[in-house]
PDB file of C-alpha atoms in Angstrom:
ATOM      1  CA  UNK H   1      96.508  83.341 110.165  1.00 48.00           C
ATOM      2  CA  UNK H   2      99.021  80.589 109.424  1.00 51.00           C
ATOM      3  CA  UNK H   3      96.081  78.441 108.355  1.00 50.00           C
ATOM      4  CA  UNK H   4      95.177  80.999 105.700  1.00 48.00           C
ATOM      5  CA  UNK H   5      98.590  80.817 104.068  1.00 47.00           C
ATOM      6  CA  UNK H   6      98.648  77.041 104.360  1.00 51.00           C
ATOM      7  CA  UNK H   7      95.238  76.855 102.730  1.00 53.00           C
ATOM      8  CA  UNK H   8      96.186  78.982  99.732  1.00 54.00           C
ATOM      9  CA  UNK H   9      99.924  78.943  99.178  1.00 51.00           C
ATOM     10  CA  UNK H  10     102.008  76.146  97.719  1.00 45.00           C
ATOM     11  CA  UNK H  11     105.315  77.979  97.956  1.00 42.00           C
ATOM     12  CA  UNK H  12     107.643  79.065  95.180  1.00 40.00           C
ATOM     13  CA  UNK H  13     107.267  77.933  91.555  1.00 44.00           C
ATOM     14  CA  UNK H  14     110.332  75.719  92.008  1.00 44.00           C
ATOM     15  CA  UNK H  15     108.559  73.720  94.735  1.00 56.00           C
ATOM     16  CA  UNK H  16     105.282  73.407  92.846  1.00 66.00           C
ATOM     17  CA  UNK H  17     105.383  69.612  92.867  1.00 77.00           C
ATOM     18  CA  UNK H  18     102.604  67.065  92.293  1.00 81.00           C
ATOM     19  CA  UNK H  19     102.912  66.139  95.966  1.00 81.00           C
ATOM     20  CA  UNK H  20     102.395  69.769  97.040  1.00 78.00           C
ATOM     21  CA  UNK H  21      99.414  70.059  94.754  1.00 82.00           C
ATOM     22  CA  UNK H  22      97.747  66.867  95.926  1.00 82.00           C
ATOM     23  CA  UNK H  23      98.277  67.809  99.561  1.00 80.00           C
ATOM     24  CA  UNK H  24      96.712  71.240  99.044  1.00 79.00           C
ATOM     25  CA  UNK H  25      93.749  69.849  97.124  1.00 84.00           C
ATOM     26  CA  UNK H  26      92.988  67.296  99.816  1.00 82.00           C
ATOM     27  CA  UNK H  27      93.336  69.803 102.650  1.00 77.00           C
ATOM     28  CA  UNK H  28      91.066  72.314 100.923  1.00 78.00           C
ATOM     29  CA  UNK H  29      88.402  69.704 100.285  1.00 78.00           C
ATOM     30  CA  UNK H  30      88.497  68.494 103.886  1.00 73.00           C
ATOM     31  CA  UNK H  31      88.587  71.959 105.443  1.00 72.00           C
ATOM     32  CA  UNK H  32      85.867  73.204 103.118  1.00 73.00           C
ATOM     33  CA  UNK H  33      83.535  70.386 104.028  1.00 69.00           C
ATOM     34  CA  UNK H  34      84.188  70.845 107.743  1.00 67.00           C
ATOM     35  CA  UNK H  35      83.859  74.641 107.687  1.00 68.00           C
ATOM     36  CA  UNK H  36      80.569  74.822 105.805  1.00 75.00           C
ATOM     37  CA  UNK H  37      77.574  75.405 108.070  1.00 79.00           C
ATOM     38  CA  UNK H  38      74.876  73.117 106.685  1.00 84.00           C
ATOM     39  CA  UNK H  39      72.065  73.719 109.174  1.00 87.00           C
ATOM     40  CA  UNK H  40      68.841  74.212 107.225  1.00 92.00           C
ATOM     41  CA  UNK H  41      70.546  73.480 103.906  1.00 95.00           C
ATOM     42  CA  UNK H  42      70.681  70.576 101.474  1.00 95.00           C
ATOM     43  CA  UNK H  43      73.748  69.663  99.387  1.00 96.00           C
ATOM     44  CA  UNK H  44      72.933  67.464  96.381  1.00 97.00           C
ATOM     45  CA  UNK H  45      75.829  66.165  94.284  1.00 97.00           C
ATOM     46  CA  UNK H  46      75.236  64.815  90.793  1.00 98.00           C
ATOM     47  CA  UNK H  47      77.125  64.093  87.556  1.00 98.00           C
ATOM     48  CA  UNK H  48      76.896  66.794  84.900  1.00 97.00           C
ATOM     49  CA  UNK H  49      78.089  64.968  81.797  1.00 91.00           C
ATOM     50  CA  UNK H  50      81.595  63.866  82.886  1.00 92.00           C
ATOM     51  CA  UNK H  51      81.916  66.657  85.465  1.00 97.00           C
ATOM     52  CA  UNK H  52      80.783  66.587  89.079  1.00 98.00           C
ATOM     53  CA  UNK H  53      78.379  69.296  90.201  1.00 99.00           C
ATOM     54  CA  UNK H  54      76.195  70.036  93.209  1.00 98.00           C
ATOM     55  CA  UNK H  55      73.170  72.063  94.248  1.00 98.00           C
ATOM     56  CA  UNK H  56      73.099  73.987  97.494  1.00 97.00           C
ATOM     57  CA  UNK H  57      69.481  74.610  98.511  1.00 95.00           C
ATOM     58  CA  UNK H  58      67.424  75.659 101.481  1.00 95.00           C
ATOM     59  CA  UNK H  59      66.071  72.626 103.304  1.00 91.00           C
ATOM     60  CA  UNK H  60      62.494  73.840 103.215  1.00 82.00           C
ATOM     61  CA  UNK H  61      60.519  73.475  99.997  1.00 68.00           C
ATOM     62  CA  UNK H  62      60.677  76.603  97.896  1.00 71.00           C
ATOM     63  CA  UNK H  63      60.566  77.773  94.303  1.00 67.00           C
ATOM     64  CA  UNK H  64      63.473  79.906  93.146  1.00 77.00           C
ATOM     65  CA  UNK H  65      63.120  81.622  89.796  1.00 88.00           C
ATOM     66  CA  UNK H  66      66.702  82.838  89.997  1.00 96.00           C
ATOM     67  CA  UNK H  67      69.866  80.846  90.529  1.00 98.00           C
ATOM     68  CA  UNK H  68      73.514  81.524  91.350  1.00 99.00           C
ATOM     69  CA  UNK H  69      76.206  79.818  89.273  1.00 99.00           C
ATOM     70  CA  UNK H  70      79.192  79.750  91.605  1.00 99.00           C
ATOM     71  CA  UNK H  71      82.796  79.424  90.393  1.00 99.00           C
ATOM     72  CA  UNK H  72      85.125  78.369  93.216  1.00 97.00           C
ATOM     73  CA  UNK H  73      88.582  79.786  93.845  1.00 95.00           C
ATOM     74  CA  UNK H  74      91.882  77.984  94.270  1.00 92.00           C
ATOM     75  CA  UNK H  75      94.228  79.546  91.716  1.00 93.00           C
ATOM     76  CA  UNK H  76      92.826  77.291  88.966  1.00 96.00           C
ATOM     77  CA  UNK H  77      94.971  74.523  90.487  1.00 93.00           C
ATOM     78  CA  UNK H  78      92.925  73.448  93.509  1.00 91.00           C
ATOM     79  CA  UNK H  79      89.485  73.631  95.022  1.00 90.00           C
ATOM     80  CA  UNK H  80      86.526  71.395  94.314  1.00 91.00           C
ATOM     81  CA  UNK H  81      83.018  70.656  95.478  1.00 93.00           C
ATOM     82  CA  UNK H  82      84.040  70.251  99.111  1.00 91.00           C
ATOM     83  CA  UNK H  83      85.845  73.593  99.017  1.00 91.00           C
ATOM     84  CA  UNK H  84      82.828  75.130  97.249  1.00 95.00           C
ATOM     85  CA  UNK H  85      80.490  74.260 100.108  1.00 94.00           C
ATOM     86  CA  UNK H  86      81.675  77.135 102.306  1.00 93.00           C
ATOM     87  CA  UNK H  87      80.689  80.036 100.065  1.00 96.00           C
ATOM     88  CA  UNK H  88      77.859  78.152  98.365  1.00 97.00           C
ATOM     89  CA  UNK H  89      76.197  77.653 101.746  1.00 96.00           C
ATOM     90  CA  UNK H  90      76.676  81.306 102.681  1.00 97.00           C
ATOM     91  CA  UNK H  91      75.296  82.523  99.358  1.00 98.00           C
ATOM     92  CA  UNK H  92      72.218  80.328  99.647  1.00 97.00           C
ATOM     93  CA  UNK H  93      71.580  81.334 103.242  1.00 95.00           C
ATOM     94  CA  UNK H  94      71.966  85.057 102.474  1.00 96.00           C
ATOM     95  CA  UNK H  95      69.949  85.192  99.252  1.00 96.00           C
ATOM     96  CA  UNK H  96      67.530  82.272  99.524  1.00 95.00           C
ATOM     97  CA  UNK H  97      68.587  81.252  96.013  1.00 96.00           C
ATOM     98  CA  UNK H  98      69.714  77.846  94.840  1.00 97.00           C
ATOM     99  CA  UNK H  99      73.440  77.750  94.100  1.00 98.00           C
ATOM    100  CA  UNK H 100      74.990  75.503  91.462  1.00 99.00           C
ATOM    101  CA  UNK H 101      78.653  74.627  92.065  1.00 99.00           C
ATOM    102  CA  UNK H 102      80.707  72.679  89.537  1.00 99.00           C
ATOM    103  CA  UNK H 103      83.984  70.782  89.680  1.00 97.00           C
ATOM    104  CA  UNK H 104      85.850  72.325  86.746  1.00 98.00           C
ATOM    105  CA  UNK H 105      89.071  70.741  85.543  1.00 98.00           C
ATOM    106  CA  UNK H 106      92.230  72.008  87.227  1.00 96.00           C
ATOM    107  CA  UNK H 107      95.703  73.000  86.077  1.00 95.00           C
ATOM    108  CA  UNK H 108      98.409  71.992  85.509  1.00 93.00           C
ATOM    109  CA  UNK H 109      96.780  68.790  84.255  1.00 94.00           C
ATOM    110  CA  UNK H 110      94.139  70.840  82.438  1.00 97.00           C
ATOM    111  CA  UNK H 111      95.403  74.363  81.679  1.00 98.00           C
ATOM    112  CA  UNK H 112      93.559  77.265  80.045  1.00 98.00           C
ATOM    113  CA  UNK H 113      90.904  77.143  78.604  1.00 98.00           C
ATOM    114  CA  UNK H 114      89.606  73.933  80.253  1.00 99.00           C
ATOM    115  CA  UNK H 115      87.950  75.756  83.164  1.00 99.00           C
ATOM    116  CA  UNK H 116      86.082  78.098  80.796  1.00 99.00           C
ATOM    117  CA  UNK H 117      84.845  75.158  78.748  1.00 99.00           C
ATOM    118  CA  UNK H 118      83.517  73.543  81.927  1.00 99.00           C
ATOM    119  CA  UNK H 119      81.920  76.807  83.011  1.00 99.00           C
ATOM    120  CA  UNK H 120      80.060  76.928  79.708  1.00 99.00           C
ATOM    121  CA  UNK H 121      78.820  73.391  80.295  1.00 98.00           C
ATOM    122  CA  UNK H 122      77.429  74.420  83.675  1.00 99.00           C
ATOM    123  CA  UNK H 123      75.801  77.475  82.077  1.00 99.00           C
ATOM    124  CA  UNK H 124      74.252  75.367  79.315  1.00 99.00           C
ATOM    125  CA  UNK H 125      72.895  72.968  81.929  1.00 99.00           C
ATOM    126  CA  UNK H 126      71.013  75.833  83.577  1.00 98.00           C
ATOM    127  CA  UNK H 127      69.655  76.921  80.199  1.00 98.00           C
ATOM    128  CA  UNK H 128      68.407  73.373  79.581  1.00 98.00           C
ATOM    129  CA  UNK H 129      66.621  73.469  82.938  1.00 97.00           C
ATOM    130  CA  UNK H 130      64.641  76.452  81.686  1.00 97.00           C
ATOM    131  CA  UNK H 131      66.384  79.333  83.419  1.00 97.00           C
ATOM    132  CA  UNK H 132      66.692  82.481  81.353  1.00 97.00           C
ATOM    133  CA  UNK H 133      70.126  84.039  81.119  1.00 98.00           C
ATOM    134  CA  UNK H 134      68.962  87.042  83.152  1.00 98.00           C
ATOM    135  CA  UNK H 135      67.760  84.662  85.870  1.00 98.00           C
ATOM    136  CA  UNK H 136      71.339  83.510  86.472  1.00 99.00           C
ATOM    137  CA  UNK H 137      73.787  85.350  88.728  1.00 99.00           C
ATOM    138  CA  UNK H 138      77.441  84.569  88.067  1.00 99.00           C
ATOM    139  CA  UNK H 139      79.500  84.483  91.259  1.00 99.00           C
ATOM    140  CA  UNK H 140      83.131  83.717  91.947  1.00 99.00           C
ATOM    141  CA  UNK H 141      85.934  84.239  94.423  1.00 98.00           C
ATOM    142  CA  UNK H 142      89.635  84.647  93.648  1.00 97.00           C
ATOM    143  CA  UNK H 143      90.369  82.584  90.508  1.00 98.00           C
ATOM    144  CA  UNK H 144      86.645  81.852  90.429  1.00 98.00           C
ATOM    145  CA  UNK H 145      86.092  85.584  90.023  1.00 99.00           C
ATOM    146  CA  UNK H 146      88.425  85.470  87.043  1.00 99.00           C
ATOM    147  CA  UNK H 147      86.427  82.547  85.664  1.00 99.00           C
ATOM    148  CA  UNK H 148      83.091  84.319  86.150  1.00 99.00           C
ATOM    149  CA  UNK H 149      84.323  87.361  84.212  1.00 99.00           C
ATOM    150  CA  UNK H 150      85.874  85.324  81.403  1.00 99.00           C
ATOM    151  CA  UNK H 151      82.746  83.184  81.156  1.00 99.00           C
ATOM    152  CA  UNK H 152      80.675  86.336  80.703  1.00 99.00           C
ATOM    153  CA  UNK H 153      83.116  87.538  78.031  1.00 99.00           C
ATOM    154  CA  UNK H 154      82.800  84.204  76.225  1.00 99.00           C
ATOM    155  CA  UNK H 155      78.998  84.360  76.299  1.00 99.00           C
ATOM    156  CA  UNK H 156      79.093  87.822  74.747  1.00 98.00           C
ATOM    157  CA  UNK H 157      81.639  86.712  72.131  1.00 98.00           C
ATOM    158  CA  UNK H 158      79.296  83.877  71.154  1.00 98.00           C
ATOM    159  CA  UNK H 159      76.397  86.323  70.796  1.00 98.00           C
ATOM    160  CA  UNK H 160      74.490  84.887  73.749  1.00 98.00           C
ATOM    161  CA  UNK H 161      72.461  86.580  76.461  1.00 98.00           C
ATOM    162  CA  UNK H 162      74.419  87.611  79.552  1.00 99.00           C
ATOM    163  CA  UNK H 163      73.634  86.906  83.224  1.00 99.00           C
ATOM    164  CA  UNK H 164      71.512  89.201  85.357  1.00 99.00           C
ATOM    165  CA  UNK H 165      74.371  90.178  87.677  1.00 99.00           C
ATOM    166  CA  UNK H 166      77.946  89.318  88.634  1.00 99.00           C
ATOM    167  CA  UNK H 167      79.249  88.854  92.200  1.00 99.00           C
ATOM    168  CA  UNK H 168      83.021  88.974  92.694  1.00 99.00           C
ATOM    169  CA  UNK H 169      84.846  88.290  95.957  1.00 99.00           C
ATOM    170  CA  UNK H 170      88.572  89.130  95.922  1.00 98.00           C
ATOM    171  CA  UNK H 171      88.732  88.430  92.176  1.00 99.00           C
ATOM    172  CA  UNK H 172      92.021  87.676  90.419  1.00 99.00           C
ATOM    173  CA  UNK H 173      91.709  89.837  87.314  1.00 99.00           C
ATOM    174  CA  UNK H 174      95.306  90.614  86.298  1.00 99.00           C
ATOM    175  CA  UNK H 175      97.776  87.821  85.518  1.00 99.00           C
ATOM    176  CA  UNK H 176     100.526  90.172  84.323  1.00 98.00           C
ATOM    177  CA  UNK H 177     101.804  90.519  87.894  1.00 96.00           C
ATOM    178  CA  UNK H 178     102.377  94.253  87.433  1.00 96.00           C
ATOM    179  CA  UNK H 179      99.825  95.573  89.918  1.00 96.00           C
ATOM    180  CA  UNK H 180     100.936  97.934  92.665  1.00 95.00           C
ATOM    181  CA  UNK H 181      99.383  95.985  95.533  1.00 98.00           C
ATOM    182  CA  UNK H 182     101.184  92.770  94.591  1.00 96.00           C
ATOM    183  CA  UNK H 183     104.358  94.113  96.161  1.00 93.00           C
ATOM    184  CA  UNK H 184     103.128  96.932  98.386  1.00 96.00           C
ATOM    185  CA  UNK H 185     100.699  94.751 100.365  1.00 96.00           C
ATOM    186  CA  UNK H 186     102.658  91.495 100.444  1.00 94.00           C
ATOM    187  CA  UNK H 187     103.780  92.079 104.029  1.00 94.00           C
ATOM    188  CA  UNK H 188     100.226  92.533 105.345  1.00 95.00           C
ATOM    189  CA  UNK H 189      98.476  89.804 103.323  1.00 92.00           C
ATOM    190  CA  UNK H 190      97.973  86.780 105.616  1.00 89.00           C
ATOM    191  CA  UNK H 191      96.676  84.525 102.843  1.00 88.00           C
ATOM    192  CA  UNK H 192      98.577  84.929  99.570  1.00 91.00           C
ATOM    193  CA  UNK H 193     102.133  85.491  98.380  1.00 90.00           C
ATOM    194  CA  UNK H 194     103.412  86.807  95.031  1.00 93.00           C
ATOM    195  CA  UNK H 195     105.300  83.523  94.628  1.00 90.00           C
ATOM    196  CA  UNK H 196     102.054  81.578  94.869  1.00 89.00           C
ATOM    197  CA  UNK H 197     100.378  83.829  92.291  1.00 94.00           C
ATOM    198  CA  UNK H 198     103.290  83.326  89.904  1.00 93.00           C
ATOM    199  CA  UNK H 199     103.241  79.556  90.411  1.00 90.00           C
ATOM    200  CA  UNK H 200      99.543  79.095  89.727  1.00 93.00           C
ATOM    201  CA  UNK H 201      99.666  81.498  86.782  1.00 96.00           C
ATOM    202  CA  UNK H 202     102.379  79.403  85.149  1.00 95.00           C
ATOM    203  CA  UNK H 203     100.423  76.219  85.841  1.00 94.00           C
ATOM    204  CA  UNK H 204      97.268  77.623  84.239  1.00 97.00           C
ATOM    205  CA  UNK H 205      98.523  79.948  81.493  1.00 97.00           C
ATOM    206  CA  UNK H 206     101.894  78.426  80.634  1.00 91.00           C
ATOM    207  CA  UNK H 207     103.625  80.447  77.923  1.00 92.00           C
ATOM    208  CA  UNK H 208     100.519  82.343  76.816  1.00 98.00           C
ATOM    209  CA  UNK H 209     100.390  86.133  76.901  1.00 98.00           C
ATOM    210  CA  UNK H 210      99.048  86.863  80.407  1.00 98.00           C
ATOM    211  CA  UNK H 211      97.623  90.209  79.266  1.00 98.00           C
ATOM    212  CA  UNK H 212      95.024  88.657  76.962  1.00 98.00           C
ATOM    213  CA  UNK H 213      91.477  89.159  78.337  1.00 98.00           C
ATOM    214  CA  UNK H 214      90.890  85.410  78.540  1.00 99.00           C
ATOM    215  CA  UNK H 215      93.539  85.312  81.266  1.00 99.00           C
ATOM    216  CA  UNK H 216      93.449  88.895  82.553  1.00 99.00           C
ATOM    217  CA  UNK H 217      89.855  90.091  82.192  1.00 99.00           C
ATOM    218  CA  UNK H 218      90.949  93.411  83.699  1.00 99.00           C
ATOM    219  CA  UNK H 219      91.955  94.422  80.167  1.00 99.00           C
ATOM    220  CA  UNK H 220      88.674  93.401  78.520  1.00 99.00           C
ATOM    221  CA  UNK H 221      85.939  95.453  76.894  1.00 98.00           C
ATOM    222  CA  UNK H 222      83.042  95.320  79.368  1.00 98.00           C
ATOM    223  CA  UNK H 223      80.389  97.055  77.297  1.00 96.00           C
ATOM    224  CA  UNK H 224      77.023  95.372  77.816  1.00 97.00           C
ATOM    225  CA  UNK H 225      78.012  93.687  81.078  1.00 99.00           C
ATOM    226  CA  UNK H 226      75.380  93.337  83.821  1.00 99.00           C
ATOM    227  CA  UNK H 227      75.498  95.067  87.228  1.00 99.00           C
ATOM    228  CA  UNK H 228      78.577  93.903  89.106  1.00 99.00           C
ATOM    229  CA  UNK H 229      79.456  93.871  92.810  1.00 99.00           C
ATOM    230  CA  UNK H 230      83.109  93.587  93.823  1.00 99.00           C
ATOM    231  CA  UNK H 231      84.222  92.949  97.400  1.00 99.00           C
ATOM    232  CA  UNK H 232      87.883  93.167  98.398  1.00 99.00           C
ATOM    233  CA  UNK H 233      89.898  93.508 101.601  1.00 98.00           C
ATOM    234  CA  UNK H 234      92.535  96.147 102.235  1.00 98.00           C
ATOM    235  CA  UNK H 235      95.020  93.493 103.372  1.00 97.00           C
ATOM    236  CA  UNK H 236      95.445  91.518 100.171  1.00 97.00           C
ATOM    237  CA  UNK H 237      97.943  91.553  97.346  1.00 97.00           C
ATOM    238  CA  UNK H 238      95.119  91.337  94.802  1.00 98.00           C
ATOM    239  CA  UNK H 239      93.609  94.614  96.016  1.00 99.00           C
ATOM    240  CA  UNK H 240      94.592  96.431  92.811  1.00 98.00           C
ATOM    241  CA  UNK H 241      92.866  93.732  90.751  1.00 99.00           C
ATOM    242  CA  UNK H 242      89.538  94.825  92.224  1.00 99.00           C
ATOM    243  CA  UNK H 243      90.227  98.556  92.374  1.00 99.00           C
ATOM    244  CA  UNK H 244      91.334  98.783  88.742  1.00 99.00           C
ATOM    245  CA  UNK H 245      88.528  96.507  87.556  1.00 99.00           C
ATOM    246  CA  UNK H 246      85.941  98.770  89.158  1.00 99.00           C
ATOM    247  CA  UNK H 247      87.551 101.841  87.598  1.00 99.00           C
ATOM    248  CA  UNK H 248      87.569 100.293  84.127  1.00 99.00           C
ATOM    249  CA  UNK H 249      84.012  98.998  84.340  1.00 99.00           C
ATOM    250  CA  UNK H 250      82.673 102.337  85.562  1.00 99.00           C
ATOM    251  CA  UNK H 251      84.574 104.158  82.798  1.00 98.00           C
ATOM    252  CA  UNK H 252      82.759 101.936  80.287  1.00 98.00           C
ATOM    253  CA  UNK H 253      79.361 102.757  81.764  1.00 98.00           C
ATOM    254  CA  UNK H 254      78.816  99.558  83.725  1.00 99.00           C
ATOM    255  CA  UNK H 255      76.867  99.612  87.000  1.00 98.00           C
ATOM    256  CA  UNK H 256      79.784  98.448  89.132  1.00 99.00           C
ATOM    257  CA  UNK H 257      79.995  98.747  92.910  1.00 99.00           C
ATOM    258  CA  UNK H 258      83.264  98.312  94.760  1.00 99.00           C
ATOM    259  CA  UNK H 259      83.221  97.491  98.480  1.00 99.00           C
ATOM    260  CA  UNK H 260      86.552  97.850 100.266  1.00 99.00           C
ATOM    261  CA  UNK H 261      86.645  96.050 103.610  1.00 99.00           C
ATOM    262  CA  UNK H 262      89.112  97.473 106.106  1.00 98.00           C
ATOM    263  CA  UNK H 263      91.696  95.094 107.606  1.00 97.00           C
ATOM    264  CA  UNK H 264      90.222  92.138 105.720  1.00 97.00           C
ATOM    265  CA  UNK H 265      92.194  89.562 103.792  1.00 94.00           C
ATOM    266  CA  UNK H 266      91.743  87.515 100.629  1.00 94.00           C
ATOM    267  CA  UNK H 267      88.450  85.592 100.548  1.00 94.00           C
ATOM    268  CA  UNK H 268      87.534  86.844 104.024  1.00 95.00           C
ATOM    269  CA  UNK H 269      83.896  85.970 103.278  1.00 96.00           C
ATOM    270  CA  UNK H 270      84.761  82.300 103.795  1.00 91.00           C
ATOM    271  CA  UNK H 271      85.562  82.734 107.470  1.00 89.00           C
ATOM    272  CA  UNK H 272      83.278  82.983 110.530  1.00 88.00           C
ATOM    273  CA  UNK H 273      83.466  86.699 111.250  1.00 91.00           C
ATOM    274  CA  UNK H 274      81.180  89.700 111.600  1.00 96.00           C
ATOM    275  CA  UNK H 275      82.665  91.238 108.459  1.00 97.00           C
ATOM    276  CA  UNK H 276      81.985  88.063 106.481  1.00 96.00           C
ATOM    277  CA  UNK H 277      78.349  88.040 107.621  1.00 97.00           C
ATOM    278  CA  UNK H 278      77.948  91.712 106.728  1.00 98.00           C
ATOM    279  CA  UNK H 279      79.491  91.118 103.310  1.00 99.00           C
ATOM    280  CA  UNK H 280      76.957  88.367 102.617  1.00 98.00           C
ATOM    281  CA  UNK H 281      74.119  90.665 103.672  1.00 98.00           C
ATOM    282  CA  UNK H 282      75.434  93.290 101.258  1.00 99.00           C
ATOM    283  CA  UNK H 283      75.387  90.730  98.459  1.00 99.00           C
ATOM    284  CA  UNK H 284      71.736  89.976  99.182  1.00 98.00           C
ATOM    285  CA  UNK H 285      70.861  93.696  99.238  1.00 98.00           C
ATOM    286  CA  UNK H 286      72.732  94.268  95.970  1.00 99.00           C
ATOM    287  CA  UNK H 287      70.734  91.548  94.239  1.00 98.00           C
ATOM    288  CA  UNK H 288      67.438  92.865  95.612  1.00 96.00           C
ATOM    289  CA  UNK H 289      68.255  96.323  94.277  1.00 96.00           C
ATOM    290  CA  UNK H 290      69.500  95.320  90.844  1.00 95.00           C
ATOM    291  CA  UNK H 291      67.399  92.349  89.728  1.00 90.00           C
TER     292      UNK H 291
END
């Protein structure tokens, strides 16, 4: 469990130094690459304009008419293609779909809205390849879940077609830091701390109003959104982010399914456990039912 906190948490905002950040980024990349099970899979990196991206595919030849656009987590301050390999490999193995991961720019060097701009570039790349919007599934974990939601909001704002479905794993949806679970579950969360959440929020959002939907999609208008699956563990400080999101989406008539996993922590799907495997199977079943 110490590894979980080391993997995610940088410490207090006062100790959020460039050295801390570089150390975390390197450790996540290395651990991500080592932890990803690549048997039967192919990982193809390529430049997408001036951004790095990669395809995760099944090794055997196949035609996939649908694709997953995966937004990695890391508090908008860390994570990358190496870190993306863990969940990208699991998503491909569970669904049989190709997964596109992209190396969006990170804060504090590139604060909001740089990540959204890069997400749009990845989306446009898929459109240029000939995928229809409804053929794309937006997926994200933690801050990547935030990015997936905000990307969908941006597409709707621009009058564009929306994806066929959204997959969210422990999404960070509320940057106001007012949620009940942020304090009530801090003692049982083995991965995240409120101090870490505050530090990465400041790095990404700076002095902007954290309640605006571009930062806290929890407070957005979700009308017209596609079917959405949310998975969250009981032992995480971002539990309320998922619970309240599901309530708001359902109240607005969205087909939203919330799965609460007992005794599980933030981003538990990344780890080699029975619960993680079952969660991936549920994702595959959800897509079969809704697409």
